[in-house]
XYZ file of C-alpha atoms in Angstrom:
715
model
C 140.226 -120.022 -10.529
C 142.366 -123.148 -10.595
C 146.052 -122.403 -10.985
C 146.512 -125.716 -12.784
C 143.907 -124.785 -15.373
C 143.451 -121.017 -15.617
C 140.586 -121.487 -18.132
C 138.578 -123.830 -15.905
C 136.048 -121.172 -14.865
C 135.673 -119.569 -18.253
C 132.451 -119.954 -20.244
C 132.623 -123.265 -22.168
C 130.414 -122.161 -25.082
C 130.905 -119.726 -27.908
C 129.560 -116.280 -27.137
C 127.140 -114.743 -29.587
C 125.062 -117.922 -29.728
C 122.046 -115.814 -28.776
C 121.273 -117.982 -25.761
C 123.207 -115.293 -23.910
C 122.164 -111.632 -23.938
C 125.673 -110.596 -24.982
C 127.155 -111.328 -28.376
C 130.305 -110.672 -30.253
C 130.698 -107.971 -32.848
C 129.175 -109.176 -36.113
C 129.972 -108.299 -39.710
C 126.982 -105.993 -39.910
C 128.294 -103.997 -36.941
C 131.568 -103.360 -38.738
C 130.059 -102.805 -42.206
C 126.413 -101.674 -41.815
C 126.099 -100.962 -45.554
C 127.092 -104.486 -46.507
C 124.525 -106.210 -48.741
C 122.897 -108.913 -46.623
C 121.838 -111.976 -48.614
C 119.996 -113.628 -45.720
C 116.664 -112.653 -47.271
C 117.350 -115.338 -49.911
C 118.108 -118.005 -47.336
C 114.901 -117.893 -45.331
C 113.096 -121.155 -44.610
C 115.897 -123.427 -45.710
C 115.102 -127.120 -45.530
C 117.517 -127.377 -42.598
C 115.006 -125.422 -40.511
C 112.119 -127.751 -41.306
C 111.830 -130.666 -38.843
C 109.485 -132.491 -41.240
C 112.175 -132.782 -43.903
C 112.345 -131.991 -47.592
C 110.236 -134.974 -48.609
C 107.201 -134.008 -46.521
C 104.348 -132.645 -48.664
C 101.802 -130.813 -46.533
C 99.353 -130.266 -49.376
C 99.123 -134.034 -49.737
C 99.073 -134.696 -45.992
C 96.207 -132.316 -45.283
C 94.021 -134.078 -47.856
C 93.848 -137.060 -45.486
C 92.834 -134.887 -42.516
C 89.520 -135.757 -40.847
C 88.234 -132.233 -41.352
C 84.859 -132.785 -39.714
C 86.520 -134.203 -36.628
C 88.685 -131.104 -36.314
C 85.593 -128.911 -36.652
C 83.941 -130.914 -33.891
C 86.925 -130.586 -31.554
C 87.123 -126.855 -32.177
C 83.407 -126.493 -31.506
C 83.811 -128.253 -28.137
C 86.780 -126.056 -27.265
C 84.712 -122.902 -27.685
C 82.843 -123.499 -24.410
C 85.461 -125.568 -22.560
C 86.627 -122.763 -20.288
C 90.021 -123.338 -18.625
C 90.817 -122.021 -15.158
C 94.280 -120.840 -16.215
C 92.675 -118.535 -18.801
C 88.887 -118.509 -18.448
C 86.660 -117.766 -21.416
C 84.855 -114.440 -21.389
C 81.125 -115.106 -21.045
C 81.967 -118.822 -21.010
C 82.793 -118.790 -24.731
C 86.220 -118.522 -26.381
C 84.659 -117.502 -29.695
C 85.502 -113.783 -29.579
C 89.049 -114.614 -28.455
C 89.622 -116.887 -31.453
C 88.026 -114.428 -33.860
C 90.593 -111.866 -32.735
C 93.449 -114.379 -33.013
C 92.440 -115.355 -36.550
C 91.854 -111.747 -37.594
C 95.301 -110.778 -36.363
C 96.923 -113.781 -38.032
C 95.475 -112.907 -41.448
C 95.317 -109.149 -41.026
C 99.033 -108.485 -41.381
C 98.678 -108.937 -45.158
C 99.458 -105.871 -47.248
C 99.145 -105.398 -50.999
C 102.394 -103.450 -51.398
C 104.564 -106.578 -51.463
C 102.055 -109.324 -50.712
C 103.849 -110.202 -47.494
C 102.210 -110.870 -44.156
C 98.921 -112.705 -43.772
C 97.997 -115.997 -42.199
C 99.457 -118.286 -44.841
C 102.546 -119.371 -42.894
C 101.569 -119.532 -39.224
C 104.002 -116.699 -38.564
C 102.026 -115.481 -35.535
C 103.925 -118.127 -33.557
C 107.193 -116.245 -33.979
C 108.698 -112.854 -33.243
C 107.961 -110.100 -33.791
C 104.265 -110.909 -34.325
C 103.942 -113.084 -31.230
C 105.031 -110.083 -29.157
C 103.400 -107.137 -30.918
C 101.377 -104.939 -28.530
C 98.341 -105.492 -30.764
C 98.650 -109.254 -30.218
C 98.533 -109.034 -26.445
C 97.449 -112.278 -24.767
C 96.983 -114.149 -28.051
C 99.716 -116.450 -26.785
C 96.980 -117.942 -24.594
C 94.696 -118.504 -27.583
C 97.395 -120.513 -29.360
C 98.061 -122.566 -26.211
C 94.366 -123.405 -26.007
C 94.684 -124.847 -29.506
C 97.747 -126.972 -28.728
C 95.860 -130.174 -27.748
C 94.067 -130.106 -31.106
C 97.306 -129.492 -32.995
C 98.970 -132.330 -31.103
C 96.060 -134.672 -31.862
C 96.063 -134.165 -35.645
C 99.800 -133.688 -35.988
C 101.399 -133.245 -39.380
C 98.058 -133.417 -41.197
C 97.067 -130.025 -39.780
C 99.460 -127.084 -39.915
C 99.418 -124.330 -37.350
C 98.730 -121.925 -40.186
C 95.524 -123.732 -41.171
C 94.496 -124.264 -37.556
C 94.834 -120.576 -36.703
C 92.458 -119.768 -39.562
C 90.003 -122.603 -38.862
C 89.609 -121.605 -35.220
C 88.234 -118.174 -36.058
C 85.798 -119.579 -38.588
C 84.455 -122.184 -36.171
C 84.164 -119.440 -33.556
C 81.962 -117.335 -35.839
C 79.766 -120.282 -36.760
C 79.499 -121.290 -33.098
C 78.145 -117.829 -32.269
C 75.621 -117.917 -35.100
C 77.543 -115.795 -37.560
C 77.686 -116.036 -41.352
C 80.669 -117.804 -42.808
C 82.051 -118.898 -46.181
C 84.192 -121.626 -44.637
C 87.883 -122.462 -44.710
C 90.182 -123.559 -47.496
C 93.191 -125.579 -46.333
C 96.710 -125.712 -47.715
C 98.824 -123.311 -45.646
C 102.281 -124.708 -44.929
C 104.020 -123.775 -41.692
C 107.296 -121.942 -41.412
C 109.748 -122.803 -38.664
C 111.496 -119.570 -37.782
C 110.756 -115.838 -37.906
C 110.283 -114.193 -41.300
C 113.120 -111.712 -40.943
C 112.716 -110.658 -44.551
C 109.410 -108.867 -43.856
C 109.833 -105.138 -43.332
C 107.472 -104.014 -40.592
C 108.883 -100.497 -40.277
C 112.035 -98.719 -39.214
C 110.859 -97.669 -35.742
C 112.746 -99.020 -32.744
C 109.955 -98.444 -30.209
C 106.540 -100.068 -29.948
C 103.782 -97.859 -31.342
C 106.320 -95.628 -33.068
C 104.998 -94.064 -36.278
C 107.983 -92.683 -38.126
C 106.499 -93.990 -41.368
C 104.803 -90.979 -42.891
C 105.872 -88.398 -45.440
C 104.173 -85.067 -45.898
C 100.656 -86.217 -45.043
C 98.775 -88.886 -43.158
C 98.084 -90.559 -46.508
C 101.789 -90.624 -47.395
C 102.409 -93.894 -45.583
C 105.700 -95.602 -46.355
C 105.405 -98.380 -48.909
C 104.848 -101.329 -48.464
C 103.536 -100.761 -44.927
C 99.838 -100.748 -44.126
C 99.558 -100.488 -40.340
C 99.773 -96.976 -38.897
C 102.198 -97.722 -36.054
C 104.858 -100.267 -35.184
C 103.288 -103.265 -33.489
C 99.705 -102.675 -34.679
C 97.759 -104.785 -37.157
C 95.622 -101.961 -38.567
C 94.978 -98.605 -36.892
C 95.243 -97.261 -33.373
C 91.747 -97.824 -31.921
C 92.115 -94.731 -29.736
C 92.723 -92.582 -32.828
C 95.818 -91.446 -34.742
C 98.717 -91.536 -32.271
C 96.129 -91.955 -29.537
C 94.348 -88.688 -30.370
C 90.580 -89.379 -30.134
C 89.538 -87.673 -33.380
C 87.036 -89.913 -35.256
C 87.342 -88.133 -38.604
C 91.134 -88.365 -38.575
C 90.746 -91.981 -37.536
C 88.523 -92.541 -40.581
C 91.377 -91.352 -42.799
C 93.710 -93.868 -41.170
C 91.157 -96.655 -41.507
C 90.534 -95.991 -45.194
C 94.244 -95.805 -46.029
C 95.208 -98.848 -43.983
C 92.390 -101.158 -45.043
C 92.887 -100.053 -48.640
C 96.476 -101.250 -48.388
C 95.141 -104.536 -47.104
C 92.991 -104.996 -50.229
C 89.686 -103.825 -48.715
C 87.291 -101.211 -50.097
C 84.979 -99.069 -47.937
C 82.158 -101.607 -47.781
C 84.491 -104.483 -46.962
C 86.213 -102.355 -44.331
C 82.946 -101.415 -42.664
C 81.586 -104.961 -42.770
C 84.757 -106.428 -41.280
C 84.950 -103.908 -38.457
C 81.268 -103.976 -37.574
C 81.090 -107.749 -37.887
C 84.224 -108.371 -35.881
C 83.143 -105.989 -33.129
C 79.790 -107.739 -32.897
C 81.706 -110.254 -30.812
C 83.569 -109.955 -27.525
C 85.105 -107.132 -25.594
C 88.301 -105.174 -25.115
C 90.343 -105.565 -21.937
C 91.767 -102.729 -19.867
C 90.321 -103.166 -16.394
C 93.448 -102.129 -14.540
C 96.571 -99.955 -14.690
C 98.676 -100.348 -17.829
C 101.899 -100.629 -15.802
C 100.627 -103.836 -14.174
C 101.331 -105.760 -17.385
C 104.604 -107.626 -17.705
C 106.908 -108.302 -20.642
C 105.737 -109.690 -23.963
C 106.530 -113.377 -24.749
C 109.892 -112.710 -26.417
C 110.945 -110.511 -23.500
C 109.658 -112.679 -20.665
C 111.870 -114.890 -18.520
C 112.648 -118.472 -19.420
C 110.393 -119.691 -16.625
C 107.381 -118.141 -18.384
C 107.715 -120.823 -21.076
C 106.665 -118.546 -23.888
C 103.832 -116.816 -22.067
C 103.874 -113.039 -21.951
C 101.987 -110.041 -20.648
C 101.627 -111.520 -17.135
C 99.479 -109.100 -15.150
C 99.800 -108.316 -11.448
C 96.393 -106.649 -11.365
C 94.017 -108.764 -9.285
C 93.881 -112.269 -10.670
C 95.408 -111.068 -13.958
C 92.662 -112.798 -15.917
C 88.903 -112.763 -16.395
C 87.474 -109.440 -15.244
C 91.024 -108.318 -14.320
C 92.498 -108.865 -17.776
C 94.536 -106.066 -19.334
C 95.300 -106.357 -23.041
C 94.819 -103.231 -25.156
C 93.982 -100.982 -22.223
C 90.572 -100.324 -23.742
C 87.820 -101.731 -21.539
C 84.340 -102.960 -22.313
C 82.165 -104.931 -24.737
C 80.727 -103.503 -27.936
C 77.266 -105.043 -27.582
C 74.879 -106.354 -24.956
C 75.309 -109.935 -26.202
C 79.016 -110.351 -27.019
C 78.841 -114.046 -27.956
C 76.022 -113.857 -30.497
C 75.885 -112.670 -34.097
C 73.214 -109.984 -34.256
C 72.718 -106.341 -35.150
C 73.747 -105.223 -31.670
C 76.865 -103.363 -32.760
C 75.213 -101.279 -35.459
C 72.096 -100.846 -33.353
C 74.001 -99.339 -30.426
C 76.395 -97.310 -32.576
C 73.596 -95.506 -34.384
C 71.047 -95.429 -31.545
C 73.026 -93.329 -29.086
C 75.130 -90.234 -28.915
C 78.499 -91.030 -27.423
C 80.801 -89.187 -25.047
C 84.556 -89.498 -24.695
C 85.856 -90.981 -21.471
C 88.700 -93.217 -20.306
C 89.147 -96.825 -19.304
C 90.676 -97.890 -15.955
C 93.951 -98.288 -17.865
C 93.750 -94.702 -19.097
C 92.805 -95.425 -22.710
C 90.378 -93.241 -24.644
C 86.958 -94.902 -25.040
C 83.426 -93.693 -25.760
C 80.322 -94.415 -23.689
C 76.667 -94.032 -24.736
C 74.748 -91.103 -23.298
C 71.533 -92.028 -21.506
C 71.793 -95.742 -22.129
C 68.732 -97.867 -21.457
C 68.987 -100.748 -19.011
C 68.219 -103.281 -21.759
C 71.304 -102.163 -23.683
C 73.697 -102.740 -20.798
C 76.091 -105.690 -21.197
C 76.873 -108.632 -18.899
C 80.135 -108.951 -17.023
C 82.504 -111.566 -18.430
C 82.472 -113.784 -15.338
C 78.791 -114.724 -15.460
C 78.107 -112.933 -12.170
C 75.046 -111.185 -13.556
C 76.584 -107.768 -13.063
C 75.789 -105.260 -15.797
C 78.490 -103.105 -17.380
C 78.529 -100.232 -19.819
C 79.169 -101.072 -23.506
C 81.759 -98.919 -25.226
C 83.046 -97.844 -28.624
C 86.583 -96.955 -29.649
C 87.520 -93.875 -31.624
C 87.887 -96.150 -34.655
C 84.285 -97.310 -34.124
C 83.093 -93.723 -33.887
C 84.821 -93.068 -37.213
C 82.364 -95.457 -38.857
C 79.519 -93.290 -37.618
C 80.992 -89.858 -38.286
C 82.678 -90.332 -41.663
C 79.955 -89.652 -44.290
C 80.838 -92.560 -46.590
C 81.108 -95.082 -43.774
C 77.937 -93.749 -42.143
C 75.961 -94.293 -45.350
C 77.158 -97.908 -45.532
C 76.235 -98.457 -41.897
C 72.762 -96.997 -42.375
C 72.189 -99.322 -45.327
C 73.371 -102.369 -43.392
C 71.217 -101.417 -40.398
C 68.139 -101.577 -42.627
C 69.238 -104.812 -44.328
C 70.750 -107.315 -41.847
C 70.992 -109.979 -44.540
C 73.149 -107.709 -46.715
C 75.324 -106.946 -43.688
C 75.837 -110.632 -42.953
C 76.636 -111.413 -46.585
C 79.113 -108.515 -46.829
C 80.842 -109.625 -43.635
C 81.106 -113.265 -44.735
C 82.605 -112.298 -48.095
C 85.054 -109.783 -46.645
C 86.075 -112.173 -43.852
C 86.736 -114.976 -46.336
C 88.834 -112.580 -48.409
C 90.772 -111.486 -45.323
C 91.578 -115.087 -44.411
C 92.413 -116.322 -47.909
C 93.935 -113.298 -49.661
C 97.489 -114.610 -49.414
C 96.688 -118.238 -50.204
C 96.601 -117.548 -53.919
C 94.248 -118.988 -56.562
C 91.720 -121.750 -55.947
C 94.139 -124.280 -57.389
C 96.086 -123.794 -54.155
C 93.166 -124.978 -52.018
C 93.871 -128.470 -50.703
C 90.581 -129.156 -48.939
C 88.159 -127.660 -46.462
C 84.534 -126.518 -46.466
C 84.836 -123.304 -48.446
C 82.110 -121.886 -50.658
C 82.987 -122.852 -54.220
C 82.764 -119.433 -55.828
C 85.190 -117.576 -58.068
C 86.232 -114.204 -56.659
C 88.037 -111.620 -58.763
C 90.642 -111.165 -56.020
C 91.639 -114.806 -56.599
C 92.803 -113.809 -60.101
C 90.702 -116.471 -61.867
C 92.157 -118.107 -64.978
C 90.279 -120.361 -67.439
C 91.516 -123.918 -67.785
C 94.164 -124.237 -70.483
C 94.924 -127.025 -72.918
C 98.068 -129.106 -72.466
C 100.122 -129.407 -75.660
C 102.016 -132.451 -76.842
C 105.652 -132.283 -77.969
C 104.689 -132.046 -81.629
C 102.453 -129.055 -80.986
C 105.190 -127.352 -78.971
C 107.722 -127.927 -81.756
C 105.298 -126.507 -84.326
C 104.888 -123.363 -82.234
C 108.677 -123.046 -81.894
C 108.971 -123.245 -85.681
C 106.360 -120.514 -86.112
C 108.211 -118.353 -83.594
C 111.513 -118.933 -85.394
C 109.885 -117.781 -88.631
C 108.416 -114.662 -87.016
C 111.604 -112.593 -87.126
C 111.563 -111.892 -83.388
C 114.989 -111.536 -81.780
C 116.382 -113.604 -78.938
C 116.147 -110.609 -76.616
C 112.501 -109.979 -77.547
C 111.576 -113.618 -76.958
C 113.409 -113.892 -73.652
C 112.404 -110.501 -72.294
C 108.698 -111.042 -73.009
C 108.712 -114.386 -71.215
C 110.596 -112.912 -68.267
C 108.277 -109.897 -68.066
C 105.261 -112.188 -67.952
C 106.497 -114.809 -65.503
C 108.527 -112.586 -63.178
C 105.432 -110.667 -62.106
C 104.898 -113.602 -59.726
C 105.057 -112.943 -55.965
C 105.654 -115.965 -53.777
C 104.457 -113.903 -50.817
C 100.789 -114.018 -51.849
C 100.984 -116.346 -54.866
C 99.881 -113.615 -57.285
C 101.118 -112.702 -60.734
C 103.048 -115.016 -63.030
C 102.699 -116.140 -66.620
C 99.520 -118.200 -66.262
C 96.640 -116.107 -67.554
C 98.853 -114.047 -69.885
C 97.755 -110.904 -68.089
C 100.768 -109.171 -69.573
C 98.592 -108.587 -72.640
C 95.930 -106.829 -70.495
C 95.716 -103.563 -68.602
C 97.450 -102.556 -66.452
C 100.472 -104.793 -67.140
C 100.720 -104.123 -70.864
C 101.361 -100.456 -70.098
C 104.028 -100.821 -67.416
C 107.182 -98.939 -68.358
C 109.408 -101.841 -67.316
C 107.659 -104.015 -69.924
C 108.607 -101.729 -72.857
C 105.012 -101.334 -74.082
C 105.871 -100.732 -77.769
C 108.135 -103.782 -77.998
C 105.671 -105.843 -75.977
C 102.764 -104.947 -78.281
C 104.803 -106.017 -81.309
C 105.653 -109.389 -79.782
C 102.154 -110.057 -78.484
C 100.534 -109.282 -81.820
C 102.646 -112.039 -83.354
C 101.989 -114.396 -80.452
C 98.204 -113.962 -80.672
C 98.280 -115.039 -84.316
C 100.486 -118.030 -83.515
C 98.231 -119.038 -80.603
C 95.135 -118.861 -82.803
C 96.782 -120.866 -85.573
C 97.889 -123.651 -83.217
C 94.909 -123.741 -80.833
C 97.122 -122.770 -77.935
C 96.914 -120.148 -75.204
C 98.921 -116.952 -75.537
C 100.287 -117.736 -72.070
C 101.836 -120.974 -73.319
C 103.163 -119.320 -76.473
C 104.929 -116.698 -74.352
C 106.710 -119.396 -72.341
C 107.519 -121.450 -75.444
C 108.910 -118.293 -77.034
C 111.264 -117.710 -74.113
C 112.476 -121.308 -74.337
C 112.963 -120.969 -78.095
C 115.079 -117.863 -77.587
C 117.301 -119.569 -75.047
C 117.683 -122.618 -77.284
C 118.688 -120.388 -80.185
C 121.323 -118.693 -78.028
C 122.704 -121.824 -76.389
C 121.982 -124.917 -78.507
C 120.687 -126.466 -75.281
C 117.248 -128.036 -74.893
C 114.832 -126.063 -72.715
C 111.875 -128.119 -71.435
C 108.520 -126.352 -71.174
C 105.250 -127.040 -69.393
C 101.954 -126.198 -71.047
C 98.310 -126.043 -70.057
C 98.111 -122.376 -69.119
C 94.934 -120.431 -69.776
C 94.318 -116.855 -70.914
C 92.502 -114.573 -68.482
C 90.142 -111.872 -69.748
C 90.125 -108.201 -68.853
C 86.887 -108.774 -66.915
C 88.726 -111.320 -64.766
C 91.432 -108.790 -63.931
C 91.081 -106.231 -61.158
C 92.948 -103.136 -62.385
C 93.579 -101.656 -58.945
C 94.592 -104.982 -57.480
C 97.105 -105.687 -60.224
C 98.511 -102.164 -60.236
C 100.376 -102.900 -56.996
C 102.360 -105.627 -58.761
C 104.119 -103.133 -61.034
C 107.875 -103.352 -60.343
C 109.554 -100.046 -59.597
C 112.845 -101.827 -60.059
C 113.854 -105.125 -61.624
C 117.558 -105.752 -61.388
C 117.244 -108.822 -63.579
C 116.326 -106.446 -66.416
C 118.589 -103.643 -65.129
C 115.547 -101.476 -64.655
C 115.042 -98.875 -61.954
C 112.298 -96.277 -62.190
C 114.154 -93.598 -60.239
C 116.532 -93.185 -57.340
C 115.012 -94.659 -54.177
C 116.025 -94.614 -50.514
C 117.270 -98.186 -50.921
C 119.893 -99.199 -53.445
C 119.164 -101.004 -56.726
C 120.993 -104.075 -55.459
C 118.813 -104.199 -52.346
C 115.757 -104.001 -54.569
C 117.184 -106.858 -56.626
C 117.325 -108.997 -53.478
C 113.737 -108.116 -52.656
C 112.630 -109.091 -56.164
C 114.603 -112.335 -55.996
C 113.048 -113.221 -52.651
C 109.540 -112.596 -53.987
C 110.434 -114.992 -56.817
C 111.549 -117.537 -54.181
C 115.096 -117.681 -55.575
C 118.302 -118.730 -53.855
C 121.476 -116.599 -54.070
C 122.906 -118.968 -56.717
C 119.697 -118.875 -58.777
C 119.631 -115.086 -58.646
C 123.266 -114.941 -59.694
C 122.991 -117.285 -62.654
C 119.828 -115.570 -63.889
C 121.359 -112.096 -63.846
C 124.482 -113.284 -65.647
C 122.477 -115.225 -68.199
C 119.996 -112.457 -68.918
C 122.830 -109.977 -69.487
C 124.538 -112.430 -71.836
C 121.242 -112.660 -73.718
C 121.137 -108.888 -74.106
C 118.516 -108.066 -71.451
C 119.105 -104.653 -69.902
C 116.613 -101.782 -69.852
C 119.413 -99.260 -69.355
C 121.846 -100.873 -71.783
C 124.373 -101.238 -68.974
C 125.849 -104.664 -68.375
C 125.460 -105.865 -71.979
C 129.035 -106.311 -73.087
C 128.756 -108.423 -76.226
C 127.147 -107.630 -79.571
C 125.570 -111.023 -80.246
C 123.418 -112.705 -77.584
C 124.831 -116.063 -76.602
C 124.041 -117.988 -73.436
C 127.399 -118.818 -71.911
C 129.479 -117.775 -68.920
C 131.310 -114.949 -70.678
C 129.466 -112.269 -68.677
C 131.008 -113.508 -65.450
C 134.428 -113.797 -67.054
C 134.185 -110.210 -68.265
C 132.930 -108.969 -64.904
C 135.945 -110.468 -63.143
C 138.393 -109.074 -65.706
C 141.317 -107.420 -63.875
C 142.348 -105.321 -66.903
C 139.756 -102.616 -66.214
C 139.086 -100.022 -63.542
C 135.508 -98.998 -62.748
C 134.492 -95.412 -61.994
C 131.082 -94.000 -60.995
C 129.507 -91.600 -63.478
C 126.115 -90.613 -62.083
C 123.351 -92.486 -60.289
C 123.514 -96.225 -60.906
C 125.922 -95.826 -63.802
C 129.575 -96.891 -63.920
C 132.228 -96.810 -66.642
C 135.096 -99.282 -67.047
C 138.447 -98.001 -68.316
C 141.295 -100.154 -69.577
C 144.100 -99.869 -67.052
C 146.763 -99.639 -69.759
C 145.199 -97.430 -72.434
C 142.701 -95.530 -70.297
C 140.069 -96.218 -72.967
C 136.429 -96.592 -71.924
C 135.463 -100.175 -72.707
C 132.109 -101.008 -71.054
C 129.327 -99.737 -68.802
C 127.517 -101.248 -65.836
C 124.935 -100.622 -63.148
C 125.179 -101.214 -59.414
C 123.270 -104.470 -59.898
C 125.940 -105.625 -62.359
C 128.908 -104.613 -60.242
C 127.616 -106.006 -56.961
C 128.411 -109.492 -58.260
C 132.053 -108.519 -58.273
C 132.145 -106.357 -55.132
C 130.105 -108.330 -52.608
C 132.224 -111.189 -51.301
C 129.389 -113.734 -51.208
C 128.116 -112.884 -54.666
C 131.655 -112.773 -56.042
C 132.211 -116.301 -54.774
C 129.185 -117.407 -56.800
C 130.281 -115.393 -59.835
C 133.689 -117.065 -59.696
C 132.076 -120.500 -59.760
C 130.200 -119.636 -62.942
C 133.238 -117.934 -64.517
C 135.483 -120.983 -64.179
C 136.616 -122.641 -67.385
C 135.270 -126.007 -66.271
C 131.802 -124.684 -65.404
C 130.580 -123.456 -68.768
C 128.143 -126.343 -69.121
C 127.099 -126.035 -65.487
C 126.264 -122.366 -66.037
C 123.921 -123.149 -68.948
C 122.287 -126.051 -67.113
C 121.806 -124.031 -63.909
C 120.417 -121.071 -65.854
C 117.790 -123.255 -67.541
C 116.723 -124.790 -64.213
C 116.434 -121.371 -62.550
C 114.677 -119.953 -65.617
C 112.031 -122.688 -65.545
C 111.571 -122.219 -61.823
C 110.422 -118.669 -62.571
C 108.403 -119.681 -65.640
C 106.496 -122.322 -63.648
C 106.314 -120.489 -60.325
C 102.562 -119.978 -60.571
C 101.740 -123.494 -61.818
C 100.169 -124.613 -58.555
C 98.213 -127.195 -60.508
C 101.489 -129.028 -61.168
C 102.683 -129.066 -57.560
């Protein structure tokens, strides 16, 4: 070290930049219980290299779709020496990539799925179940580079699997475009609490008591463990896992069977070598690997020497052709348990005929034994699945149709309604899982004013008007574009009976709204939104703009089971919590706000405004007798004349510091805006004397963001 400059040899950059494996102690290390608002700051415009003005939905409409299909078709048989195609065809490889991109979707919170291109980022790019899919995405790079901003990675990852199926003669309903890329990992998605790959500390008292909102059975898997639960080769126990997991991914028994049998009609599993020959996953590999992972030291590390899942062998004797080979072999033979070269549990047919043997992947002409996994055997041994398989075996056309429909659902479940489709070659059919809504009628300003007058004459209170509109619109989930006010499904089962929606009050309001809608030739959905605006205007004297043109869905257009998962167990905006959960009410508020695509400031102003308007299921946090939309709630919250004390779960009492008199009550959701330093900073902004008008204006903007969240037809 230089004596003249003792710091000359010290590191010139700030530690903790995450380019270095060491980092400084962070706030979370000191205060692990601190509420982390980062979930509301995901995908900020600063992360997007295309800028805030770039509109992908418009850009993709100018894409030469047929040209992309042609390039993908050529790629299927353009085998590359650095990662050769099994059987000379990349089709099965891309089917797996697409399946695993879309298959992370789960109904519990609508998160996951292929709608964002998130397979490019950690943790998904390094999950054990996604082994070697880094190569599939690299094979697609020349096509992505060619079509640039007109084709997102998210759309390309889905298109590739569909072209692969068509190229191999399989049935397909096509691809709808419109998926916009993200540019960094989705840290807000909860994939489980385990800290080891394939950990399964996610169950309660039974195998069916899987932690909500998870769907996969183990950390780092898309669906189930193909070797059986925790690697135990028990087909009937595996069937339980399959049914539970696929059910949480929006699939019934027939869809589950069709997807599995159809997907396993193609390709093979790879485990032709020792498991310990496989190197680190992409996120753990050295910088020189340039994003590649799972480098294998076994033989050539590719082709016949590839090790991915550890399971080894094809499912059929023609792995690059759509046929009945999978079902034919599964039901034709008895199967015995054995192990792959990597030590994984697999099943081989007993007494297989020469004609049912499969080709080796390298085109050498060598014949190899087909195999089944424990999960495949579950489809044969579980009585319900077996009956479906027997029916499909007798009716190949029904099997193909069931696969095409289930595959399309898998790939498009998180894209939302058809109004979100921005192009493509999809079959133009309405599916109930798309939550179809009839076209509504747009109202002019005179018609809106007439409806507001009728609402004013109805005798409904400000709180009733505002709460009904919030209950309807805030069912929206940005994760899978479901819910929302359009369709007025709040008047239908199951939503009309949700406890959080105060069914008796809701029925009273809706009865009045139905009459008003009929009298003014408007949809109930629009009347609900107009009613919320009218309530805010009455409480603020400010003008609240509204959009119209919503339609009213019917009960027949509403899947009861599918919508049941949208029921909020907590809604901090309404100060509602069903019971005490493992996570705090304020954490659940953040989750709800993120699903509504709100920023921290929008969440803050909405909570303060709703309390000022008298919205609180528990009664806590409502500190004034008359609802009035102003910033008084924040002023009262920051009042230094009181001391707060806990009095039971999620309930706090404020006492005047001088008199000791109890003066108001609050929940954890209320008090977090005074205790959390980031939220307090926002609360202080809205409590300032000079920001009264700003508070009202910001509340109305945030309110309309929620009211119009599902108006994809306007975006």
